[in-house]
Each structure stands twice: as structure tokens, then as C-alpha cells.
Amino acid sequence: MPACGGRTLYAMTLPTGAQLLQYLISGLTLGSVYGMIALGFTLIHNATGIVNFAQGEFVAFGALIALSCSEAGLPMPLAVLTAMAAMTLLGAALERAAIRPARGASVITLIIITIGASILLRGIAMWQWGPDALPMRHFSSEDPIHLGPASILRQHLWIMGIVVATMLGLWLLAERTQVGKAMRACAVDREAAQLVGIPAARMVMLSFALSGMLGGLAGSIVAPLSMGQYNMGIMLGLKGFCAAILGGIGNAPGAVLGGLLLGILESLGAGLCSGMKDAVAFGIMLMVLLVRPTGLLGRRAGRGEAVG
Amino acid sequence: MRVRSKRYHQLAAAAAAAAVLPLVLPSEYAIHLAVVIGINAIVALGLNLLMGYAGQVSLGQAAFVGIGAYASAILSVKAGLSPWIGLAAGAALGGLTAAVVGGPLLKLRGHYLAMGTLGFGMIVQIVMVQWEDLTEGTIGVMGIPPFSVAGLALDSELRMYYLVAASAVLAIALAGNVIDSRVGRAMRAVHGSEVAAATSGVDTARYKLQVFIMSGAMAGFAGSLHAHHAAYVHPDSFGFHYSIQLVVMVVLGGMASIWGAVFGAGAVTLIGEQLRSFQEFSTIIFGAVLVAVMVFMPAGLWRGSADLIGRLLGSRGAGGRRRA
Amino acid sequence: MTAEVLLRLTDVTKRFGGLVAVDDLTFEVQRGQIKAIIGPNGAGKTTAFNLITGVYALDEGEIEVAGKRASRLPSHEVASFGVARTFQNVQLFGNMSILENVMVGAHTRAKSGLLSASLRLPAMRSEEVALAERARECLRLVGLDKLAPEMPALSLAFGQQRLLEVARALAAEPLLVLLDEPAAGLSTAETARLGELVENIRELGVTVLLVDHDMDLVMQISDEVLVLDHGVKIAEGTPREVQRDPRVIAAYLGEEP
């Protein structure tokens, strides 16, 4: 593994234009996936104020279920839909079994509950799928499309397309449907929403279900590129987290923007120095938290909520 | 006053129990586990001061343990210094790092502080992997010498046990002293009501930073003990997973409880070992237990089980009355 | 009585977004006075307290305590000038005992730090004894000395919790104590005892500024009353003067003057 610390520093070289384009493509792809995961965080955070540390496990399960279904001969769309459906159920079940009974618990307790859930899910994933990384077929041909000096995989296009379509769908859901409006009302002021007759408890469960579905979808579309592994959710989840903070936690467009930015920066950073790939994400997250905790598009102007 | 003398009695009893414990432990391996528990207990005590008493979450505490471990390992292996200097340096560097990052980090609250400390921990681990000249990267530092006292090397589990046990008892005494003082009350006041603490004249930022530094130094100290016990340090030992385990020790044992932190360190270490025999089910069981405890006993296993038993007995009594 | 100004607010303004919570407020509190701020809900009374104690940063104006500038300082520094307070929504340290709560109040009266605490140095121990003694005295003053001092603070009845906050404020040996709705939620008997307590506090040489809705209490114990409405001072004077002021009557009847 090439590293950039210490003795291998000389390996650092400036990228060419073609390489930059390549980084941009892979950055945008990865960034779309981060954005989708960040959106999952955002949905739950808005409905409950909780940061769900099991979000990454939704992604891992999505990937593993989709690849198993596809392996078993299910057509790809069906495999992806199965993964999404399963994760929707899992999200709702998590809320019902572990979050609802702990209502009113302290921040630390809630953090530990979702971390515990993530450990449990990871254990189940390892038991079911084993410790090794498993491959998944691409959605269509694996031949790359050449764009001048750079090339793009069809799967890259699939990922970006599906993420854009999903964003659009969620936007329509939030803006045009009764349920979406109710969810947004709960996010702004839960008590007031309850007063006007919105079933807040059901909205919380719905946010977990939707968030699970998003995780499942993110996992299924990324698995052909990254392979599926029981512990893939740890890093993906944490990166989604960084993206959510970068964009401004609680802000849906911010989550997507944060994801894309993070993906690109990470891809460029990794291009310069592969060992520092993860440091980019966490470094950015720290910087954002310290300089502007509300993130790029944080809608709450004050630092009050995040900072004393 | 009564509370304080009760505390000293408990401490004396614990010291006595720790002194005779190796006599009843069945094997070298059991003593080894006791050493690991002692080391974890020191970290958990510091973290409980921070989380349980002062109310500030840290999901990056493993980083301070790692900093202490690497400082001690590098000083003794590469610079050939005495492990005791390493121990002092480990604690000092843990505290110093906390002092540097604590200033900006502790301005964050709740979930944001959790994420900030998590990010800090991740970055420290990446530095451990990447700064190969100093840390040997993913190979880790090997051949770390044991402590020695007057020419006697603490190279057996038993000898190491006594050093760790003495350190842990000292840490318990120290934590108890701090909690029961002007500084400790100020820290707890920050947790109880930050605004009331400030208007009572407590410089909240200063006390948050002090407790953060103290927890960092305790973690660094424990890290050095770990390095000279294991004779080997590796970045994987100080990652997110260990940070979570540490938080679980505090929470499982019971927040704002000194003995709870020690109990939690023991429970998590032993559960981890016990679960190994379940192999692939170990993580599943650990996760499930964690969720269940947090949902049903948010006060921790220690107090939680007492409450639960009380409730069961109480409800049975009530049922009896209803039937009568 | 030589009038010595202990607290002076000059043209103090605080905005929350578009809302002006305190608007160009100017007033003084003389040493040894009991002064009350009254006004309808949302008049800016608690905001004024939060500005004086540095909980909120003011947007404009100056605040002086005993001749020293207290505006734009953090709360703990304002406290060190001798300003202590209680809270409308009681803010006790729920994780501590009754005695410890009051001992935190005396925080500025002691100085032992982390090192002397860790090692329990002799100086720290004698300081602790003095602090505990001081705290017991304050508990006696507010009439909570019959309770076991190790009891958790939140196990107290509501009225007692309010008194415990007063004890905590007094432990700082303040020059000025701000009481934010001390009578809210108290029974008539408790309110009567509170009135006596406030007068006793003044006897100790502590100046009192209070906010309350209990007009009987306010008019009975206050030397001066200041009336706020929508963040603006509409009247200031003796209880008798204020009660006759047509603008005050209008504000309380909910009409514009």
C-alpha cells in the first residue's frame, strides 16, 4: 500500500488533466453514494434529533442482500427492490424495537443504542455472509465508456442516475404529498405538528423506514464497484456522517451537496496520496465542526444548537 | 464527612481484594485478564469523569490510549529510554493532546461533540498508520521492554498485575478525590445545568477542558501500561471499535459512578473473552445485550439490575395484595 | 442614606431576530435596595436578568456592576463581581446533593484547583470545611437546615427547590442577588415566608433585584418598582407611584396607552 507519511513522501506527484477527470468521475460516483447515506442520517435526525449510527449497516445489508439475490438468479431490478424492501422493514423494526421504548433517553444512551444495533446487525451479516468480500454483477456491461483520455464505467452512470432519480422522488414526496408535508412539519416543530393532529410517532417510524430504504438502495448500487462485505458499513456510514455534517446536518440538499463535495475531495486526496483518503473525510468533518458547525447549508443560523 | 470516610473504607477494601486476587485466580491467563481489566478500568475512570460527571461525550478516547502507548513504545524501543520515562511521557502526551484539541472540540455539544471526538480519534489512528518513520505503520512497534523495579523486570503477568492493580487503585482514589472537591463539584455543575454553573461563577469552558485533560492523561497512562504489558503496539488496537468499547464500559457500569466504571471495564473485558467461545455469534450477542441494557436499564447494569429486582419484587408484592 | 449605584444599565438593547426583547433600557439599582421589575408576560424581564448575568450577549448599551463594566463579559466573570441569581425555571444541579448545590454557589469564594483536589492537600481540606460550613449557614438562612444535606437536590418539593436556589445564590456572598420569579408556584404561606426571607437578605447587606408576578409581594417588599412592557420601560418609582401610573394600568389591562 503506497503511503505518504515519512519515507514514501517522494511518491507524491501532481496528477495530469486526464487523471483529474478520472478522479472527478469516481469522486462524483462515490459522492452520490455518500450523499444518499447522508440523506438517510438527515431523515432520522430531522424526525427525532437522533444520529443513527446503524445507518452504515443498512447500506451493508442492502449490498449483501442485493448481491445474494442477483447471485440466486433474480433479475437485477428485482434484486435491488428486494434489498430496498428488506431494509425498509429493518429500519421500521429498529425504530419499533429499540428507539421507541427508549424515548426521552439522554444523548449518550441514544448513541449507544444505535451503536449497539449496528454491532448486532454487523454480527448477523458476518454470520450470514461470512467475513470475505463478495462480488456483485454490474447492472449492465462492464465495458468502460471512453471519454477522451478518461473512461467511465456504466455502473458509475447507473449510480449517478439512480441517486438523481431518488433525490427527485424524495423531493416530490416532501413537497407534493400529504405525508411529506407532515414529515417536514415534524422536523420543524414536533410538538406543534402533534397539536395539529400529525401522528408524530408514525412519522418517526416512517423516517427510519425511509432511511433504511435509502441505505438499502445505496448499498445495492455501490456493491458492484466496492463488493459487499459484512463490515463495509462502518466506513460508509461514517463517511455519510461526514457528508451530512459538511452539508449541514438536518438539511436534505446539504446532505447531497456534502456527499458530492466529500466524494470529489476524497477522490482527489486519494489521488495525491492514497493512505490519506480517510483522513480527508474526517479532517473536513472536524474542520466544519470547529469553524461552522451548521455546515454549508445549515438552516439554523445560530451556533446555539451545536455550540455552547 | 461520613461519605468521605465510607469512600476510604471502600478503597482500602478494594486494595486488599486486589492484593489477594491473584492467589485465587486459577491461571496465568486469568491474571492476564485481570491486568487487561485494570488497564481498561483506568481509561474508563477517566472517561467517566468526562462523560458521567461532566456530561461531555467522547467517541475518540481510544486515541489518547494509543498516543500514550505509542509514546511509551517509541521512547523505550527507539530511544532506549526507561519504560518509566515512557509511562510519564505517555500520560503527559495524552494530557497535552487533550489540552490542544479540547479547546476547540469542547465548544461542541451533544451529538456534535460525539462526532467531533469521533473524527479526532479516526485521524489519530490514520496518523499511527501513516507516520511510518515513527510508528512502523501497519507493522506496529514490537519488542517493547517490560518495566523493571530495582533490576527486577515486570515480565510476568503476576508482576505486571501488581503494577496495574496499584495504578488502578491510585486512579480510583484520585478520581474520588477530584469528584469530592471544588473542582469536581464545578465539573458536575456543568453537567447539571451549564447556565446555573456559569452564573455561580464556574468558568465552564475551563473545567470542561480540565476534565478532558485529566481523562486524556489517564488514558495515556493506561496506554503506556498496555504497551509494556503486550510488548507490542498496533494501530488496530486504538480505533473506533475500542473507543466504543470504552464508552460501553462507562455506560454499562453506570454513568457518574466510580465503581461502575471499574465494574464496566471488568464486564466488557470478560464478556468479550467469554463471547469468543460463541465465535460468530459473539458480536450478535454483544450488540443485542448492549441495546437491551440501554433500552431497559439506561442507568447501567449495576444500578439497573438492582432497580429491576426491586421492581419485580415490588410488583409481585402488589399482585399478592390484589389477590388477597 | 447615601445613594450609591450598585447596578447601572445604560441604553441596553437585545434583539432576537426581528423581535426587540429589551429596548433601550436604562435603570439603576442603589446599594441596599430591594427593587422589583414587573410587567406582563414577554415584557423582557427574564431577558434583562440574562443580560445582566451575561447569559445573553447584549446588542447595544452598557451594564456596570459596582462601577465596573460587566457587559460583554462571560457569566462567570460577572458572578465574580458579586452578582448571583436564581432562575424562573429552577436550574438546580440534579446530579448533586443539597449541600453540594449550595457549595457550588460559593465557588468564587474558594480557589483550590485540580492538583490540590487530587492530592487532598491540607489547604484544600480546610477550605472544604469552610465551604461546607458556609453552605450550611445559607441553608439555615433559607430554612432548609432541617433536611439531610446529602439528599439529592431534585428530591425536594418544588417550593424547597426555589429556596435551595436562593441559598446557592447567597453562598457566593454576593453584593447583588437577582431573584427570577421566586414566588411562582409557591403557596400563600410560602410566599409570605419568602417576603420575610428577602427582607432578611437585605438586612445582610445584599442588594436585591427581583422579578415577580405576585403584586402583593412586590408592592409590599420593594423600595422601587420598574415596569417593563414589550421590552420598554414604561414606569419607574415607588410602589405607590407605579400603581397609580395610567400607562402601567393600561399595560396590565392589555391596552395601548
CSV table of N, CA, C and O in Angstrom, one decimal, chain B residues 1-4 7-8 52-54 173-207 210-211 213-214 256, chain C residues 50 53 55 75-77 79-80 83-85 87 91-97 99-101 103-114 117-120 124-125 127-129 131-132 150 165 168 172:
chain,number,residue,atom,x,y,z
B,1,MET,N,-18.8,14.3,55.4
B,1,MET,CA,-17.6,13.7,56.1
B,1,MET,C,-17.8,12.2,56.1
B,1,MET,O,-17.0,11.4,55.8
B,2,ARG,N,-19.1,11.8,56.4
B,2,ARG,CA,-19.3,10.3,56.5
B,2,ARG,C,-19.1,9.7,55.2
B,2,ARG,O,-18.6,8.6,55.1
B,3,VAL,N,-19.6,10.4,54.2
B,3,VAL,CA,-19.5,9.9,52.8
B,3,VAL,C,-18.0,9.6,52.5
B,3,VAL,O,-17.6,8.6,51.9
B,4,ARG,N,-17.2,10.6,52.9
B,4,ARG,CA,-15.8,10.5,52.5
B,4,ARG,C,-15.1,9.3,53.2
B,4,ARG,O,-14.4,8.6,52.6
B,7,ARG,N,-15.9,6.2,51.6
B,7,ARG,CA,-15.2,6.1,50.4
B,7,ARG,C,-13.8,5.5,50.6
B,7,ARG,O,-13.3,4.6,49.9
B,8,TYR,N,-13.1,6.0,51.7
B,8,TYR,CA,-11.8,5.5,52.0
B,8,TYR,C,-11.9,4.0,52.5
B,8,TYR,O,-11.0,3.2,52.1
B,52,GLY,N,-19.7,10.8,32.5
B,52,GLY,CA,-20.6,10.6,33.6
B,52,GLY,C,-20.8,11.8,34.5
B,52,GLY,O,-21.9,12.2,34.8
B,53,TYR,N,-19.6,12.4,34.8
B,53,TYR,CA,-19.7,13.5,35.8
B,53,TYR,C,-19.8,14.9,35.1
B,53,TYR,O,-20.7,15.7,35.5
B,54,ALA,N,-19.0,15.1,34.1
B,54,ALA,CA,-19.1,16.4,33.4
B,54,ALA,C,-20.0,16.5,32.3
B,54,ALA,O,-20.3,17.5,31.7
B,173,ALA,N,-8.7,6.3,43.7
B,173,ALA,CA,-8.5,7.3,44.8
B,173,ALA,C,-8.5,8.7,44.2
B,173,ALA,O,-9.2,9.6,44.7
B,174,LEU,N,-7.7,8.9,43.1
B,174,LEU,CA,-7.6,10.2,42.5
B,174,LEU,C,-8.9,10.7,42.0
B,174,LEU,O,-9.3,11.8,42.3
B,175,ALA,N,-9.6,9.8,41.3
B,175,ALA,CA,-10.9,10.2,40.7
B,175,ALA,C,-11.9,10.6,41.8
B,175,ALA,O,-12.6,11.6,41.8
B,176,GLY,N,-11.9,9.8,42.9
B,176,GLY,CA,-12.8,10.1,44.0
B,176,GLY,C,-12.5,11.4,44.7
B,176,GLY,O,-13.4,12.2,45.0
B,177,ASN,N,-11.2,11.7,44.8
B,177,ASN,CA,-10.8,12.9,45.4
B,177,ASN,C,-11.2,14.1,44.6
B,177,ASN,O,-11.7,15.1,45.1
B,178,VAL,N,-11.1,14.0,43.3
B,178,VAL,CA,-11.4,15.1,42.4
B,178,VAL,C,-12.9,15.3,42.4
B,178,VAL,O,-13.4,16.5,42.5
B,179,ILE,N,-13.7,14.2,42.4
B,179,ILE,CA,-15.1,14.4,42.3
B,179,ILE,C,-15.6,15.1,43.6
B,179,ILE,O,-16.5,16.0,43.5
B,180,ASP,N,-15.0,14.8,44.7
B,180,ASP,CA,-15.4,15.3,46.0
B,180,ASP,C,-14.6,16.5,46.3
B,180,ASP,O,-13.9,16.6,47.3
B,181,SER,N,-14.6,17.5,45.4
B,181,SER,CA,-13.8,18.7,45.7
B,181,SER,C,-14.5,19.9,45.0
B,181,SER,O,-15.5,19.7,44.2
B,182,ARG,N,-13.9,21.1,45.2
B,182,ARG,CA,-14.5,22.2,44.5
B,182,ARG,C,-14.4,22.0,43.0
B,182,ARG,O,-15.4,22.3,42.2
B,183,VAL,N,-13.3,21.5,42.5
B,183,VAL,CA,-13.2,21.2,41.0
B,183,VAL,C,-14.2,20.2,40.6
B,183,VAL,O,-14.9,20.4,39.5
B,184,GLY,N,-14.4,19.2,41.3
B,184,GLY,CA,-15.3,18.1,41.0
B,184,GLY,C,-16.8,18.6,41.0
B,184,GLY,O,-17.6,18.3,40.1
B,185,ARG,N,-17.1,19.4,42.0
B,185,ARG,CA,-18.4,20.0,42.0
B,185,ARG,C,-18.7,20.9,40.8
B,185,ARG,O,-19.7,20.9,40.2
B,186,ALA,N,-17.6,21.7,40.4
B,186,ALA,CA,-17.8,22.5,39.3
B,186,ALA,C,-18.0,21.7,38.0
B,186,ALA,O,-18.9,22.0,37.2
B,187,MET,N,-17.3,20.6,37.9
B,187,MET,CA,-17.5,19.7,36.7
B,187,MET,C,-18.9,19.2,36.7
B,187,MET,O,-19.6,19.2,35.6
B,188,ARG,N,-19.4,18.7,37.8
B,188,ARG,CA,-20.7,18.1,37.9
B,188,ARG,C,-21.8,19.2,37.7
B,188,ARG,O,-22.8,18.9,37.1
B,189,ALA,N,-21.5,20.4,38.1
B,189,ALA,CA,-22.4,21.5,37.9
B,189,ALA,C,-22.6,21.8,36.4
B,189,ALA,O,-23.7,22.0,36.0
B,190,VAL,N,-21.5,21.7,35.7
B,190,VAL,CA,-21.6,21.9,34.2
B,190,VAL,C,-22.5,20.9,33.6
B,190,VAL,O,-23.3,21.2,32.7
B,191,HIS,N,-22.5,19.7,34.1
B,191,HIS,CA,-23.4,18.6,33.6
B,191,HIS,C,-24.9,18.9,34.1
B,191,HIS,O,-25.8,18.8,33.3
B,192,GLY,N,-25.0,19.3,35.4
B,192,GLY,CA,-26.3,19.5,35.9
B,192,GLY,C,-27.1,20.7,35.3
B,192,GLY,O,-28.2,20.6,34.8
B,193,SER,N,-26.4,21.8,35.1
B,193,SER,CA,-27.0,23.0,34.5
B,193,SER,C,-25.9,23.9,34.1
B,193,SER,O,-25.3,24.6,35.0
B,194,GLU,N,-25.6,24.0,32.8
B,194,GLU,CA,-24.4,24.8,32.4
B,194,GLU,C,-24.6,26.3,32.8
B,194,GLU,O,-23.7,26.9,33.2
B,195,VAL,N,-25.9,26.7,32.6
B,195,VAL,CA,-26.1,28.2,32.8
B,195,VAL,C,-26.0,28.5,34.3
B,195,VAL,O,-25.5,29.5,34.7
B,196,ALA,N,-26.6,27.6,35.1
B,196,ALA,CA,-26.5,27.9,36.6
B,196,ALA,C,-25.1,27.8,37.0
B,196,ALA,O,-24.7,28.5,37.9
B,197,ALA,N,-24.3,26.9,36.5
B,197,ALA,CA,-22.9,26.8,36.9
B,197,ALA,C,-22.2,28.1,36.5
B,197,ALA,O,-21.5,28.6,37.4
B,198,ALA,N,-22.4,28.6,35.3
B,198,ALA,CA,-21.7,29.8,34.9
B,198,ALA,C,-22.1,31.0,35.7
B,198,ALA,O,-21.3,31.8,36.2
B,199,THR,N,-23.4,31.1,36.0
B,199,THR,CA,-23.8,32.3,36.8
B,199,THR,C,-23.4,32.1,38.3
B,199,THR,O,-23.5,33.1,39.1
B,200,SER,N,-23.0,30.9,38.7
B,200,SER,CA,-22.5,30.7,40.0
B,200,SER,C,-21.0,31.0,40.1
B,200,SER,O,-20.4,30.8,41.1
B,201,GLY,N,-20.4,31.4,38.9
B,201,GLY,CA,-19.0,31.8,38.9
B,201,GLY,C,-18.1,30.7,38.4
B,201,GLY,O,-16.9,30.8,38.4
B,202,VAL,N,-18.7,29.6,37.9
B,202,VAL,CA,-17.9,28.5,37.4
B,202,VAL,C,-17.5,28.8,35.9
B,202,VAL,O,-18.4,29.0,35.1
B,203,ASP,N,-16.2,28.8,35.6
B,203,ASP,CA,-15.7,29.0,34.3
B,203,ASP,C,-15.9,27.7,33.6
B,203,ASP,O,-15.0,26.8,33.6
B,204,THR,N,-17.1,27.5,32.9
B,204,THR,CA,-17.4,26.2,32.4
B,204,THR,C,-16.4,25.6,31.4
B,204,THR,O,-16.1,24.5,31.4
B,205,ALA,N,-16.0,26.5,30.5
B,205,ALA,CA,-15.0,26.0,29.5
B,205,ALA,C,-13.7,25.5,30.1
B,205,ALA,O,-13.2,24.5,29.7
B,206,ARG,N,-13.3,26.2,31.2
B,206,ARG,CA,-12.1,25.8,31.8
B,206,ARG,C,-12.2,24.4,32.5
B,206,ARG,O,-11.3,23.6,32.4
B,207,TYR,N,-13.3,24.2,33.1
B,207,TYR,CA,-13.5,22.9,33.8
B,207,TYR,C,-13.7,21.8,32.9
B,207,TYR,O,-13.3,20.7,33.1
B,210,GLN,N,-10.3,21.0,31.8
B,210,GLN,CA,-9.5,20.3,32.8
B,210,GLN,C,-9.9,18.8,32.9
B,210,GLN,O,-9.0,18.0,33.0
B,211,VAL,N,-11.2,18.5,32.8
B,211,VAL,CA,-11.6,17.1,33.0
B,211,VAL,C,-11.2,16.4,31.7
B,211,VAL,O,-10.8,15.2,31.8
B,213,ILE,N,-8.5,17.0,29.9
B,213,ILE,CA,-7.1,16.8,30.0
B,213,ILE,C,-6.8,15.6,31.0
B,213,ILE,O,-6.0,14.7,30.7
B,214,MET,N,-7.6,15.6,32.1
B,214,MET,CA,-7.4,14.6,33.1
B,214,MET,C,-7.7,13.2,32.4
B,214,MET,O,-7.0,12.2,32.6
B,256,ALA,N,-21.5,8.3,36.0
B,256,ALA,CA,-21.2,9.0,37.3
B,256,ALA,C,-21.1,8.1,38.4
B,256,ALA,O,-21.8,8.3,39.5
C,50,ASN,N,-31.0,37.9,32.1
C,50,ASN,CA,-30.0,37.1,31.4
C,50,ASN,C,-28.9,38.1,30.8
C,50,ASN,O,-27.8,37.7,30.7
C,53,THR,N,-26.6,39.0,33.8
C,53,THR,CA,-25.7,38.0,34.3
C,53,THR,C,-24.9,37.4,33.1
C,53,THR,O,-24.2,36.4,33.3
C,55,VAL,N,-25.7,35.8,30.5
C,55,VAL,CA,-26.2,34.6,29.8
C,55,VAL,C,-26.4,34.9,28.3
C,55,VAL,O,-26.1,34.1,27.5
C,75,SER,N,-20.6,34.9,31.8
C,75,SER,CA,-21.3,34.8,33.1
C,75,SER,C,-20.4,34.7,34.3
C,75,SER,O,-20.7,35.3,35.3
C,76,HIS,N,-19.4,33.8,34.2
C,76,HIS,CA,-18.7,33.5,35.4
C,76,HIS,C,-17.9,34.8,35.9
C,76,HIS,O,-17.6,34.9,37.1
C,77,GLU,N,-17.5,35.6,35.0
C,77,GLU,CA,-16.8,36.8,35.4
C,77,GLU,C,-17.8,37.8,36.0
C,77,GLU,O,-17.4,38.5,37.0
C,79,ALA,N,-20.3,37.0,37.7
C,79,ALA,CA,-20.5,36.4,39.0
C,79,ALA,C,-19.4,36.8,40.0
C,79,ALA,O,-19.7,37.1,41.1
C,80,SER,N,-18.2,36.9,39.4
C,80,SER,CA,-17.1,37.2,40.3
C,80,SER,C,-17.1,38.7,40.8
C,80,SER,O,-16.4,39.1,41.7
C,83,VAL,N,-22.4,39.2,41.6
C,83,VAL,CA,-23.8,39.1,41.1
C,83,VAL,C,-24.2,37.6,41.2
C,83,VAL,O,-23.5,36.8,40.6
C,84,ALA,N,-25.2,37.3,41.9
C,84,ALA,CA,-25.7,35.9,41.9
C,84,ALA,C,-27.2,35.9,41.6
C,84,ALA,O,-27.8,37.0,41.6
C,85,ARG,N,-27.7,34.8,41.1
C,85,ARG,CA,-29.1,34.8,40.7
C,85,ARG,C,-29.8,33.5,40.9
C,85,ARG,O,-29.2,32.5,41.2
C,87,PHE,N,-33.3,31.2,39.1
C,87,PHE,CA,-33.9,31.0,37.8
C,87,PHE,C,-35.4,30.8,37.9
C,87,PHE,O,-35.9,30.2,38.8
C,91,GLN,N,-33.1,25.9,38.1
C,91,GLN,CA,-31.9,25.3,37.5
C,91,GLN,C,-31.0,24.7,38.6
C,91,GLN,O,-29.9,25.3,38.8
C,92,LEU,N,-31.4,23.7,39.2
C,92,LEU,CA,-30.5,23.1,40.2
C,92,LEU,C,-29.6,22.0,39.5
C,92,LEU,O,-29.9,21.6,38.4
C,93,PHE,N,-28.6,21.7,40.3
C,93,PHE,CA,-27.7,20.6,39.7
C,93,PHE,C,-28.3,19.3,40.2
C,93,PHE,O,-28.1,18.8,41.3
C,94,GLY,N,-29.0,18.6,39.3
C,94,GLY,CA,-29.8,17.4,39.7
C,94,GLY,C,-28.9,16.3,40.1
C,94,GLY,O,-29.4,15.3,40.7
C,95,ASN,N,-27.7,16.3,39.6
C,95,ASN,CA,-26.8,15.2,39.9
C,95,ASN,C,-26.0,15.4,41.2
C,95,ASN,O,-25.0,14.7,41.4
C,96,MET,N,-26.4,16.4,42.0
C,96,MET,CA,-25.7,16.6,43.3
C,96,MET,C,-26.6,16.8,44.5
C,96,MET,O,-27.8,16.9,44.3
C,97,SER,N,-26.0,16.7,45.7
C,97,SER,CA,-26.8,16.8,46.9
C,97,SER,C,-27.1,18.2,47.2
C,97,SER,O,-26.6,19.2,46.5
C,99,LEU,N,-26.4,20.0,49.8
C,99,LEU,CA,-25.2,20.7,50.3
C,99,LEU,C,-24.3,21.1,49.2
C,99,LEU,O,-23.8,22.2,49.1
C,100,GLU,N,-24.1,20.1,48.3
C,100,GLU,CA,-23.1,20.4,47.2
C,100,GLU,C,-23.6,21.5,46.3
C,100,GLU,O,-22.9,22.3,45.8
C,101,ASN,N,-25.0,21.5,46.1
C,101,ASN,CA,-25.5,22.6,45.2
C,101,ASN,C,-25.2,23.9,45.8
C,101,ASN,O,-24.7,24.8,45.1
C,103,MET,N,-22.7,24.6,47.8
C,103,MET,CA,-21.3,24.7,47.8
C,103,MET,C,-20.8,25.2,46.4
C,103,MET,O,-19.8,26.0,46.3
C,104,VAL,N,-21.5,24.8,45.4
C,104,VAL,CA,-21.1,25.3,44.1
C,104,VAL,C,-21.4,26.8,44.0
C,104,VAL,O,-20.6,27.6,43.4
C,105,GLY,N,-22.4,27.3,44.7
C,105,GLY,CA,-22.7,28.7,44.8
C,105,GLY,C,-21.5,29.5,45.4
C,105,GLY,O,-21.3,30.6,45.0
C,106,ALA,N,-20.8,28.8,46.3
C,106,ALA,CA,-19.6,29.5,46.9
C,106,ALA,C,-18.4,29.3,46.1
C,106,ALA,O,-17.3,29.6,46.6
C,107,HIS,N,-18.5,28.9,44.8
C,107,HIS,CA,-17.4,28.6,44.0
C,107,HIS,C,-16.3,29.7,44.0
C,107,HIS,O,-15.1,29.5,44.1
C,108,THR,N,-16.8,30.9,43.8
C,108,THR,CA,-15.9,32.1,43.7
C,108,THR,C,-15.3,32.4,45.0
C,108,THR,O,-14.3,33.2,45.1
C,109,ARG,N,-15.8,31.9,46.1
C,109,ARG,CA,-15.2,32.2,47.4
C,109,ARG,C,-14.0,31.3,47.8
C,109,ARG,O,-13.5,31.3,48.9
C,110,ALA,N,-13.7,30.4,46.9
C,110,ALA,CA,-12.6,29.4,47.2
C,110,ALA,C,-11.7,29.4,46.0
C,110,ALA,O,-12.0,29.9,44.9
C,111,LYS,N,-10.5,28.7,46.1
C,111,LYS,CA,-9.6,28.7,44.9
C,111,LYS,C,-8.9,27.4,44.7
C,111,LYS,O,-8.1,27.4,43.7
C,112,SER,N,-9.1,26.4,45.5
C,112,SER,CA,-8.3,25.2,45.3
C,112,SER,C,-8.6,24.6,43.9
C,112,SER,O,-9.7,24.6,43.4
C,113,GLY,N,-7.5,24.1,43.2
C,113,GLY,CA,-7.6,23.6,41.9
C,113,GLY,C,-7.5,22.1,41.8
C,113,GLY,O,-7.6,21.4,42.8
C,114,LEU,N,-7.3,21.7,40.6
C,114,LEU,CA,-7.2,20.2,40.3
C,114,LEU,C,-6.2,19.5,41.1
C,114,LEU,O,-6.4,18.4,41.6
C,117,ALA,N,-6.9,19.3,44.8
C,117,ALA,CA,-8.0,18.4,44.9
C,117,ALA,C,-7.6,17.0,44.8
C,117,ALA,O,-8.0,16.1,45.6
C,118,SER,N,-6.8,16.6,43.8
C,118,SER,CA,-6.4,15.3,43.5
C,118,SER,C,-5.7,14.7,44.7
C,118,SER,O,-5.8,13.6,45.1
C,119,LEU,N,-4.8,15.6,45.3
C,119,LEU,CA,-3.9,15.1,46.4
C,119,LEU,C,-4.5,15.4,47.8
C,119,LEU,O,-3.9,15.0,48.8
C,120,ARG,N,-5.7,16.0,47.8
C,120,ARG,CA,-6.3,16.4,49.1
C,120,ARG,C,-5.3,17.1,50.0
C,120,ARG,O,-5.1,16.7,51.1
C,124,MET,N,-6.5,22.6,50.9
C,124,MET,CA,-7.8,22.3,50.2
C,124,MET,C,-8.8,21.8,51.2
C,124,MET,O,-10.0,22.1,51.2
C,125,ARG,N,-8.3,20.9,52.2
C,125,ARG,CA,-9.2,20.3,53.1
C,125,ARG,C,-9.8,21.4,54.0
C,125,ARG,O,-11.0,21.3,54.3
C,127,GLU,N,-10.2,24.4,53.4
C,127,GLU,CA,-11.1,25.2,52.5
C,127,GLU,C,-12.5,24.5,52.4
C,127,GLU,O,-13.5,25.2,52.4
C,128,GLU,N,-12.4,23.2,52.2
C,128,GLU,CA,-13.6,22.4,52.1
C,128,GLU,C,-14.5,22.5,53.3
C,128,GLU,O,-15.7,22.7,53.2
C,129,VAL,N,-13.9,22.4,54.5
C,129,VAL,CA,-14.6,22.6,55.7
C,129,VAL,C,-15.3,23.9,55.8
C,129,VAL,O,-16.5,24.0,56.2
C,131,LEU,N,-16.1,25.9,53.3
C,131,LEU,CA,-17.2,26.0,52.3
C,131,LEU,C,-18.4,25.3,52.8
C,131,LEU,O,-19.5,25.8,52.6
C,132,ALA,N,-18.3,24.1,53.4
C,132,ALA,CA,-19.4,23.3,53.8
C,132,ALA,C,-20.1,24.1,55.0
C,132,ALA,O,-21.3,24.1,55.0
C,150,GLU,N,-27.2,15.5,52.5
C,150,GLU,CA,-26.8,14.5,51.4
C,150,GLU,C,-27.9,14.2,50.5
C,150,GLU,O,-27.7,13.5,49.5
C,165,GLU,N,-32.3,27.3,45.6
C,165,GLU,CA,-31.6,28.2,44.6
C,165,GLU,C,-31.2,29.5,45.3
C,165,GLU,O,-30.1,30.0,45.0
C,168,ARG,N,-28.2,28.8,47.3
C,168,ARG,CA,-27.0,28.7,46.4
C,168,ARG,C,-26.5,30.1,46.0
C,168,ARG,O,-25.3,30.4,46.0
C,172,ALA,N,-22.5,32.7,47.5
C,172,ALA,CA,-21.5,33.4,46.9
C,172,ALA,C,-21.1,34.7,47.6
C,172,ALA,O,-20.2,35.4,47.2
